[in-house]
CSV table of C-alpha atoms and ligand atoms in Angstrom, one decimal:
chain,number,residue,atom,x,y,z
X,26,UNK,CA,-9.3,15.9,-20.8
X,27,UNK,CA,-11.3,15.9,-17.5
X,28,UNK,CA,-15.4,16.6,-18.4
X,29,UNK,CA,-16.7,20.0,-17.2
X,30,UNK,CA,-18.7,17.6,-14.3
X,31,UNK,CA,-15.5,15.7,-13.1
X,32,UNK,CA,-14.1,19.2,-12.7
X,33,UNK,CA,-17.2,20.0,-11.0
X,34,UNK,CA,-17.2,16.8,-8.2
X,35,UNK,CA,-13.3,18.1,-7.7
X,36,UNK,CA,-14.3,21.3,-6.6
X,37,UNK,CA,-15.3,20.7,-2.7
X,38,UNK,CA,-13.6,22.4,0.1
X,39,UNK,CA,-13.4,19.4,2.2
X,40,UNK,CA,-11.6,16.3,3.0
X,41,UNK,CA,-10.3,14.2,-0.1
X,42,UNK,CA,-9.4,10.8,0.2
X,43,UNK,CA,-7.3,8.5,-2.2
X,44,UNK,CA,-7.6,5.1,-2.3
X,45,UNK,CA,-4.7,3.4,-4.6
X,46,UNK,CA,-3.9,0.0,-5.1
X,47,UNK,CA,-1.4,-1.7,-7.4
X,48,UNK,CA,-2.4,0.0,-10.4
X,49,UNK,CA,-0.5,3.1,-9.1
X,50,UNK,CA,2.6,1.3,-9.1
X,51,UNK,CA,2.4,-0.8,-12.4
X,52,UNK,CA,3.7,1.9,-13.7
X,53,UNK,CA,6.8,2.1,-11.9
X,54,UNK,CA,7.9,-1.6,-12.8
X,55,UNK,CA,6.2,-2.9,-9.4
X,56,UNK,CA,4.9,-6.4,-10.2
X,57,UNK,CA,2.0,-7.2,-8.0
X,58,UNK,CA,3.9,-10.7,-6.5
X,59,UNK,CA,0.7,-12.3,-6.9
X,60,UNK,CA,0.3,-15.6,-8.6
X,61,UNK,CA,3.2,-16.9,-11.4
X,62,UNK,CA,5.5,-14.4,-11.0
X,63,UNK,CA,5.7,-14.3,-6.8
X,64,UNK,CA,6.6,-18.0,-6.0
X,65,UNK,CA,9.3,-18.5,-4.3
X,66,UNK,CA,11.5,-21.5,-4.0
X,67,UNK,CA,12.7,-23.3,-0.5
X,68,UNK,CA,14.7,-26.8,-1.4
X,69,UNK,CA,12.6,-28.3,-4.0
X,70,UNK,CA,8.6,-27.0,-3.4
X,71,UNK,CA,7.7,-23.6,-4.8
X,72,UNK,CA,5.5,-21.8,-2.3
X,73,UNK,CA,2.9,-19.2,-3.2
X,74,UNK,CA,2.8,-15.6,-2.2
X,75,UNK,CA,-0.4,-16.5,-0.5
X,76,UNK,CA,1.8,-19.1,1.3
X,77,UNK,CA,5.3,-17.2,2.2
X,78,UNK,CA,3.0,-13.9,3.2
X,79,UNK,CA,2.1,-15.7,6.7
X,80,UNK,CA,2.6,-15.4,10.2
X,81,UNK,CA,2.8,-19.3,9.6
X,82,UNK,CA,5.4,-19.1,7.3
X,83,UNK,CA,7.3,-17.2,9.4
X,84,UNK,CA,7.0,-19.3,12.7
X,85,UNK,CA,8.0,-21.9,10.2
X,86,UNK,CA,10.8,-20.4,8.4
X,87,UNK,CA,11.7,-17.1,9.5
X,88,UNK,CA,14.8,-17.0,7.5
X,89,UNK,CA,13.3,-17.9,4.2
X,90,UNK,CA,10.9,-15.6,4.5
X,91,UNK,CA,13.0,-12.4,5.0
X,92,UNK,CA,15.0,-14.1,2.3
X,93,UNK,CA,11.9,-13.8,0.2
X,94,UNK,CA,11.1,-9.9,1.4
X,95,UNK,CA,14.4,-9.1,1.0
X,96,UNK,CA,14.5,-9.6,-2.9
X,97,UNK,CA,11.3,-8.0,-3.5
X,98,UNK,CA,13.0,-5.2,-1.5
X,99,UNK,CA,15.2,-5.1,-3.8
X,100,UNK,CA,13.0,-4.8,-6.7
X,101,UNK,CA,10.8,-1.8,-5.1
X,102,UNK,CA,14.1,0.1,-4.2
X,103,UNK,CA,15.1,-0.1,-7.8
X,104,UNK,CA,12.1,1.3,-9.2
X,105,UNK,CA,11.3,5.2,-8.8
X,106,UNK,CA,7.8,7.0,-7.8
X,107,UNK,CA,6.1,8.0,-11.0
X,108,UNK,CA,3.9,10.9,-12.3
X,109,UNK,CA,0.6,9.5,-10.1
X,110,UNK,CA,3.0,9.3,-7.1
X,111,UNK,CA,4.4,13.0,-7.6
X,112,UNK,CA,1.3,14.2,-8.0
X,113,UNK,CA,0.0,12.9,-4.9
X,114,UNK,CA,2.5,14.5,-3.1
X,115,UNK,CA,1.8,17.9,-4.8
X,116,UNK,CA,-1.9,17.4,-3.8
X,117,UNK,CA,-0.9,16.8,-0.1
X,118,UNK,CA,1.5,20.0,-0.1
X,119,UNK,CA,-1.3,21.7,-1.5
X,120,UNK,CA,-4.3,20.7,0.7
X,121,UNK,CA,-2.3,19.9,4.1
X,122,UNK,CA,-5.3,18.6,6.4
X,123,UNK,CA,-7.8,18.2,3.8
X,124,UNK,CA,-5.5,15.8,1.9
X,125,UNK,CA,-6.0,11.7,3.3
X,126,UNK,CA,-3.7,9.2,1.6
X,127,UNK,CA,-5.3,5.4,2.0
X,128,UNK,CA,-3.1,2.6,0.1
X,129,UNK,CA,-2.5,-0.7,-0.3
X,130,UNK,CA,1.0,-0.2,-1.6
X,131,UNK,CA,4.0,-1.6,0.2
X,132,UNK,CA,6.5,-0.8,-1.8
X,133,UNK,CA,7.1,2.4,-0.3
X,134,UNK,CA,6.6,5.0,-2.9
X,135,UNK,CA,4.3,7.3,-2.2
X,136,UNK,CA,6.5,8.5,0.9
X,137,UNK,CA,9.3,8.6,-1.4
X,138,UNK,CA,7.6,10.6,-3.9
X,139,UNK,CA,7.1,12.8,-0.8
X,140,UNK,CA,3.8,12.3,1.0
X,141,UNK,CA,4.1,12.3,4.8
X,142,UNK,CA,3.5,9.4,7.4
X,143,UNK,CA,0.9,11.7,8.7
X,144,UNK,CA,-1.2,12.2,6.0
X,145,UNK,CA,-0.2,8.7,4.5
X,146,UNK,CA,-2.2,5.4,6.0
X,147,UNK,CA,-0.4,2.3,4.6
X,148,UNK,CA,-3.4,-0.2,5.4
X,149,UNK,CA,-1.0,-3.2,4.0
X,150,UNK,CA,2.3,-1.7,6.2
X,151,UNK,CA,5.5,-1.0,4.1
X,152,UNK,CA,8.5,-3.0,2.8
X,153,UNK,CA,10.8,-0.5,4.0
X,154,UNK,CA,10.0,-1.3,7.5
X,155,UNK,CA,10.4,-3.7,10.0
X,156,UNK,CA,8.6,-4.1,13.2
X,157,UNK,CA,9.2,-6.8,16.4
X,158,UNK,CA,7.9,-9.9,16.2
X,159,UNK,CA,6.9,-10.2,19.4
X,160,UNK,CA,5.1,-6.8,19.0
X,161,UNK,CA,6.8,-4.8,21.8
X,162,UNK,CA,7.4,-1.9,19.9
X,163,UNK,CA,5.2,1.3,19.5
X,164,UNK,CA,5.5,2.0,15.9
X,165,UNK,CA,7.8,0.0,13.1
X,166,UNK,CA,11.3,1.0,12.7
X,167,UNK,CA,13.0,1.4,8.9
X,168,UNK,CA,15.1,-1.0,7.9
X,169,UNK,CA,18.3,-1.6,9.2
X,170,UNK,CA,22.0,-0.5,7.4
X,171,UNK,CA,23.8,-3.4,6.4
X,172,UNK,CA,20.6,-5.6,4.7
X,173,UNK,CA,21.6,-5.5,1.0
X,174,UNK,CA,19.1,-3.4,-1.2
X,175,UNK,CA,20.1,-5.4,-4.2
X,176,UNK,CA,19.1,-8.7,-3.5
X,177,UNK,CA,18.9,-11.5,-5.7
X,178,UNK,CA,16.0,-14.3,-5.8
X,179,UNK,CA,17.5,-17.5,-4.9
X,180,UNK,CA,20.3,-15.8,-2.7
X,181,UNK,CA,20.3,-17.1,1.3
X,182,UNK,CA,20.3,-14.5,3.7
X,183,UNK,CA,23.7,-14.2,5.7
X,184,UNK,CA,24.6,-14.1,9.5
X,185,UNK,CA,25.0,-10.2,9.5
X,186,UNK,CA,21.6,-9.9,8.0
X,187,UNK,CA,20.0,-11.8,10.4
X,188,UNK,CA,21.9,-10.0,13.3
X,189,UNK,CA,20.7,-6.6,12.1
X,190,UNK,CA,17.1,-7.8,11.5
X,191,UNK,CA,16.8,-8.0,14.7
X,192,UNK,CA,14.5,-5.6,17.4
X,193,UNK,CA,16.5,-2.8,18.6
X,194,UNK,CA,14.4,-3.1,22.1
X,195,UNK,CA,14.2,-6.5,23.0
X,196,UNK,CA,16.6,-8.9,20.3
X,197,UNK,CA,13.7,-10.4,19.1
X,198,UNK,CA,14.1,-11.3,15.2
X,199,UNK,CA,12.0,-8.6,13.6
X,200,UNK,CA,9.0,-8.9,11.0
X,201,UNK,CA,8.4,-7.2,7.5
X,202,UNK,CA,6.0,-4.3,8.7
X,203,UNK,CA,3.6,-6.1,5.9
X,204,UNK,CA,0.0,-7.7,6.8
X,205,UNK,CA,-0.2,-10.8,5.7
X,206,UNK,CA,-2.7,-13.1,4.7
X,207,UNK,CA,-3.4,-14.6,8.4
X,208,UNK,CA,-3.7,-11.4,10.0
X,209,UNK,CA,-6.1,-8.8,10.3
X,210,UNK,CA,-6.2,-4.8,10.0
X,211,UNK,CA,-5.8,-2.9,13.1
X,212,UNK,CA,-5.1,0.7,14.5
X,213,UNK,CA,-1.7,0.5,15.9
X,214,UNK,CA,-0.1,-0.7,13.0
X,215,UNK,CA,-2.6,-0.5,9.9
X,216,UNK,CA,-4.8,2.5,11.0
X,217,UNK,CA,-7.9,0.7,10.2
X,218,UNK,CA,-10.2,2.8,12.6
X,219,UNK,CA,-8.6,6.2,11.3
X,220,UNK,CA,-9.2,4.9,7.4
X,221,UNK,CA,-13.0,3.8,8.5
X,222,UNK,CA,-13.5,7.5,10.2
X,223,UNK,CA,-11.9,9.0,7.1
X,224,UNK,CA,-14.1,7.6,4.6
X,225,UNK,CA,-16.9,8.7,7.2
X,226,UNK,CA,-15.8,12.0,6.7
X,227,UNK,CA,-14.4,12.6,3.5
X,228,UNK,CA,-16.0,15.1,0.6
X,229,UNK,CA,-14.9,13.2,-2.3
X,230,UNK,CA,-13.3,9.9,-2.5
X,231,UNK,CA,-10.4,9.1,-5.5
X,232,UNK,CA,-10.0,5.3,-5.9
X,233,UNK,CA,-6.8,4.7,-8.0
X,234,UNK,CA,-6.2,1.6,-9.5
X,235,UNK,CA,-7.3,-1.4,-7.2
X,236,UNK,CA,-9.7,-4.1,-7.8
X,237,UNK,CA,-11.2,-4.1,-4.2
X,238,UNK,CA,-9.7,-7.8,-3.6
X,239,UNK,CA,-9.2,-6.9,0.0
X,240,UNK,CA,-12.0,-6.0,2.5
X,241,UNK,CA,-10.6,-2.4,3.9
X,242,UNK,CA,-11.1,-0.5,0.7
X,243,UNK,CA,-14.2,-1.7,-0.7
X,244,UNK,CA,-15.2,-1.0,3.1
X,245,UNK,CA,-14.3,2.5,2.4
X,246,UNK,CA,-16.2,2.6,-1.2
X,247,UNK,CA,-19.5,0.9,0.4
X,248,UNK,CA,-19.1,4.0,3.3
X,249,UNK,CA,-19.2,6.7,0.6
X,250,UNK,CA,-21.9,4.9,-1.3
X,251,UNK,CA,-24.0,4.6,2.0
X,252,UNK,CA,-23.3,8.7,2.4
X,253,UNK,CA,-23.9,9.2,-1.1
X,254,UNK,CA,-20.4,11.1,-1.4
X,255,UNK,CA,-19.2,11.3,-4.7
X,256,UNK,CA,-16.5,8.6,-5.9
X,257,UNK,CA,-14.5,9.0,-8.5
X,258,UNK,CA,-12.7,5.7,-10.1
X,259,UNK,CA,-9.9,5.2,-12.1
X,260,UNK,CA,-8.8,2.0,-13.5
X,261,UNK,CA,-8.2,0.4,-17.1
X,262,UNK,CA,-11.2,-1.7,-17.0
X,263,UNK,CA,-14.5,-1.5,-15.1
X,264,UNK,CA,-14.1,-2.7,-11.2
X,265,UNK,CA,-16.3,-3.0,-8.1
X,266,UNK,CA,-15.5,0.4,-7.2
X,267,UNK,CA,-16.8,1.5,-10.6
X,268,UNK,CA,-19.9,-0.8,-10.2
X,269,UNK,CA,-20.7,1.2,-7.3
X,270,UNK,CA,-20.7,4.3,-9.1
X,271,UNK,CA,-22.8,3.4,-11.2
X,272,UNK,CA,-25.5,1.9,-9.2
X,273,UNK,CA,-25.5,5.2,-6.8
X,274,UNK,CA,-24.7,7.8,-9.3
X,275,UNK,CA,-22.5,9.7,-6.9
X,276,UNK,CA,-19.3,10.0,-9.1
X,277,UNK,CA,-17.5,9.2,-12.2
X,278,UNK,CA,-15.6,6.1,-13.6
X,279,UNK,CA,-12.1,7.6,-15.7
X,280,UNK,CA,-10.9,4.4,-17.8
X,281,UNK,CA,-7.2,4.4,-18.4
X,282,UNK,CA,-4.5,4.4,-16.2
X,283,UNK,CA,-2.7,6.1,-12.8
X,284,UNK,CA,0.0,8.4,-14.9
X,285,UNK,CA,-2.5,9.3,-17.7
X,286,UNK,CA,-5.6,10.8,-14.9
X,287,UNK,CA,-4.1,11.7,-11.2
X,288,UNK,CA,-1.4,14.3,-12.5
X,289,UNK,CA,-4.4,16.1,-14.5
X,290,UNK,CA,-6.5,15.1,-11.7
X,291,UNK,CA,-4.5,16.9,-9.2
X,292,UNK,CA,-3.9,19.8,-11.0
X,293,UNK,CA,-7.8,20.5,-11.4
X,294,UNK,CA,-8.2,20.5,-7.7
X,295,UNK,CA,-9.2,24.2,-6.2
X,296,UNK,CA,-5.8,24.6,-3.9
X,297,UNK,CA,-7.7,27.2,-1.4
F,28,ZN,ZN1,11.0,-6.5,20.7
């Protein structure tokens, strides 16, 4: 049950933003491909997600990287949005301009549970997207038809693949519309300024299960600290963002997880 105060920090009229991380899909089966359980295999050396998820590893090995995004592809298309991710998408029908998605999800399901590109900034881009690699495209395209969805780990990629990973505008082999680890956040593709202005103007900011590991969202919590907006943090265990609540005041920590506090979350949220 939601304490009479949390209801209270809910009730603004303004801008809400959510911050989620990989918390939020834990519960759909999502592993977070860090560590053990993301290596990935090329002859005899197993590299390490920090390793494959490179614009170095792809100048290197292009084909073993898709290989690599292709079979966690696979794995994110096989899992379904869950009862934080519905919700979500409730709160944006609800609160239209007043609603601000921010998420370090690439896995894709918080537009499949039915938020909007518009309303949606995917700061870490999106498996189900692919974008030229020599950058000579406005925005990222969606995959291709013909690029298996159930792919297997170990499995090379075929000729067809390759041809329809390719850039529709200039034949360019495309990219995963993912940042990775040798890049940095920017507008065109990540919507860094607009996250950084939407923290500056936000009400009430919802962090949803991330650690802060990356320097965009705990960018965003140290904004609504400095503004002394309100935070509110869910997570199973204590976390930076919860730190900060505690050391401003401004908010509330909820311990537990995504599916057990956004759905009652959401439906505790004023809809005028
Ligand atoms: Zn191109």
């Amino acid at each position: 049950m939601l304490a009479p105060p949390v209801r209270c920090l809910l009730d603004t009229p303004g801008l809400i933003l959510w911050l989620t991380g990989a918390g939020v899909s834990a519960e759909s089966g999502i592993p977070t491909f860090r560590g053990k359980e993301g290596y990935w295999q090329v002859g005899s050396r197993n590299y390490q997600p920090e390793e494959m998820a490179t614009w170095a590893a792809f100048q290197e090995m292009p084909e073993e990287v898709w290989a690599w995004y292709l079979y966690r592809r696979g794995i994110c298309r096989g899992a379904e949005p869950n009862a934080a991710h519905r919700a979500l998408a409730a709160a944006e029908r609800r609160r239209g301009e007043r609603f601000l998605l921010v998420t370090q999800n690439v896995d894709g399901l918080h537009l499949r549970a039915g938020n909007t590109l518009d309303r949606t900034y995917q700061i870490h881009g999106n498996i189900d997207f692919m974008r030229c690699s020599r950058e000579c495209l406005p925005a990222p395209v969606p995959m291709p038809e013909g690029v298996d969805v159930a792919w297997g780990k170990g499995r090379p990629i075929t000729e067809r693949e390759l041809q329809a990973l390719k850039c529709p505008s200039c034949g360019a082999l495309a990219r995963p519309h993912v940042l990775w680890f040798d890049e940095s956040y920017d507008e065109a593709n990540f919507r860094f300024e607009s996250s950084i202005d939407a923290a500056q103007r936000a009400s009430l900011v919802v962090v949803v299960g991330t650690t802060g590991a990356t320097s965009l969202p705990m960018h965003i919590g140290t904004i609504a600290a400095q503004r002394g907006i309100p935070m509110v943090v869910i997570n199973p265990e204590p976390n930076p963002f919860s730190a900060l609540v505690q050391r401003t005041g401004q908010g509330a920590f909820l311990c537990g997880t995504a599916g057990q506090w956004v759905p009652e979350i959401v439906d505790a949220l004023p809809s005028a």
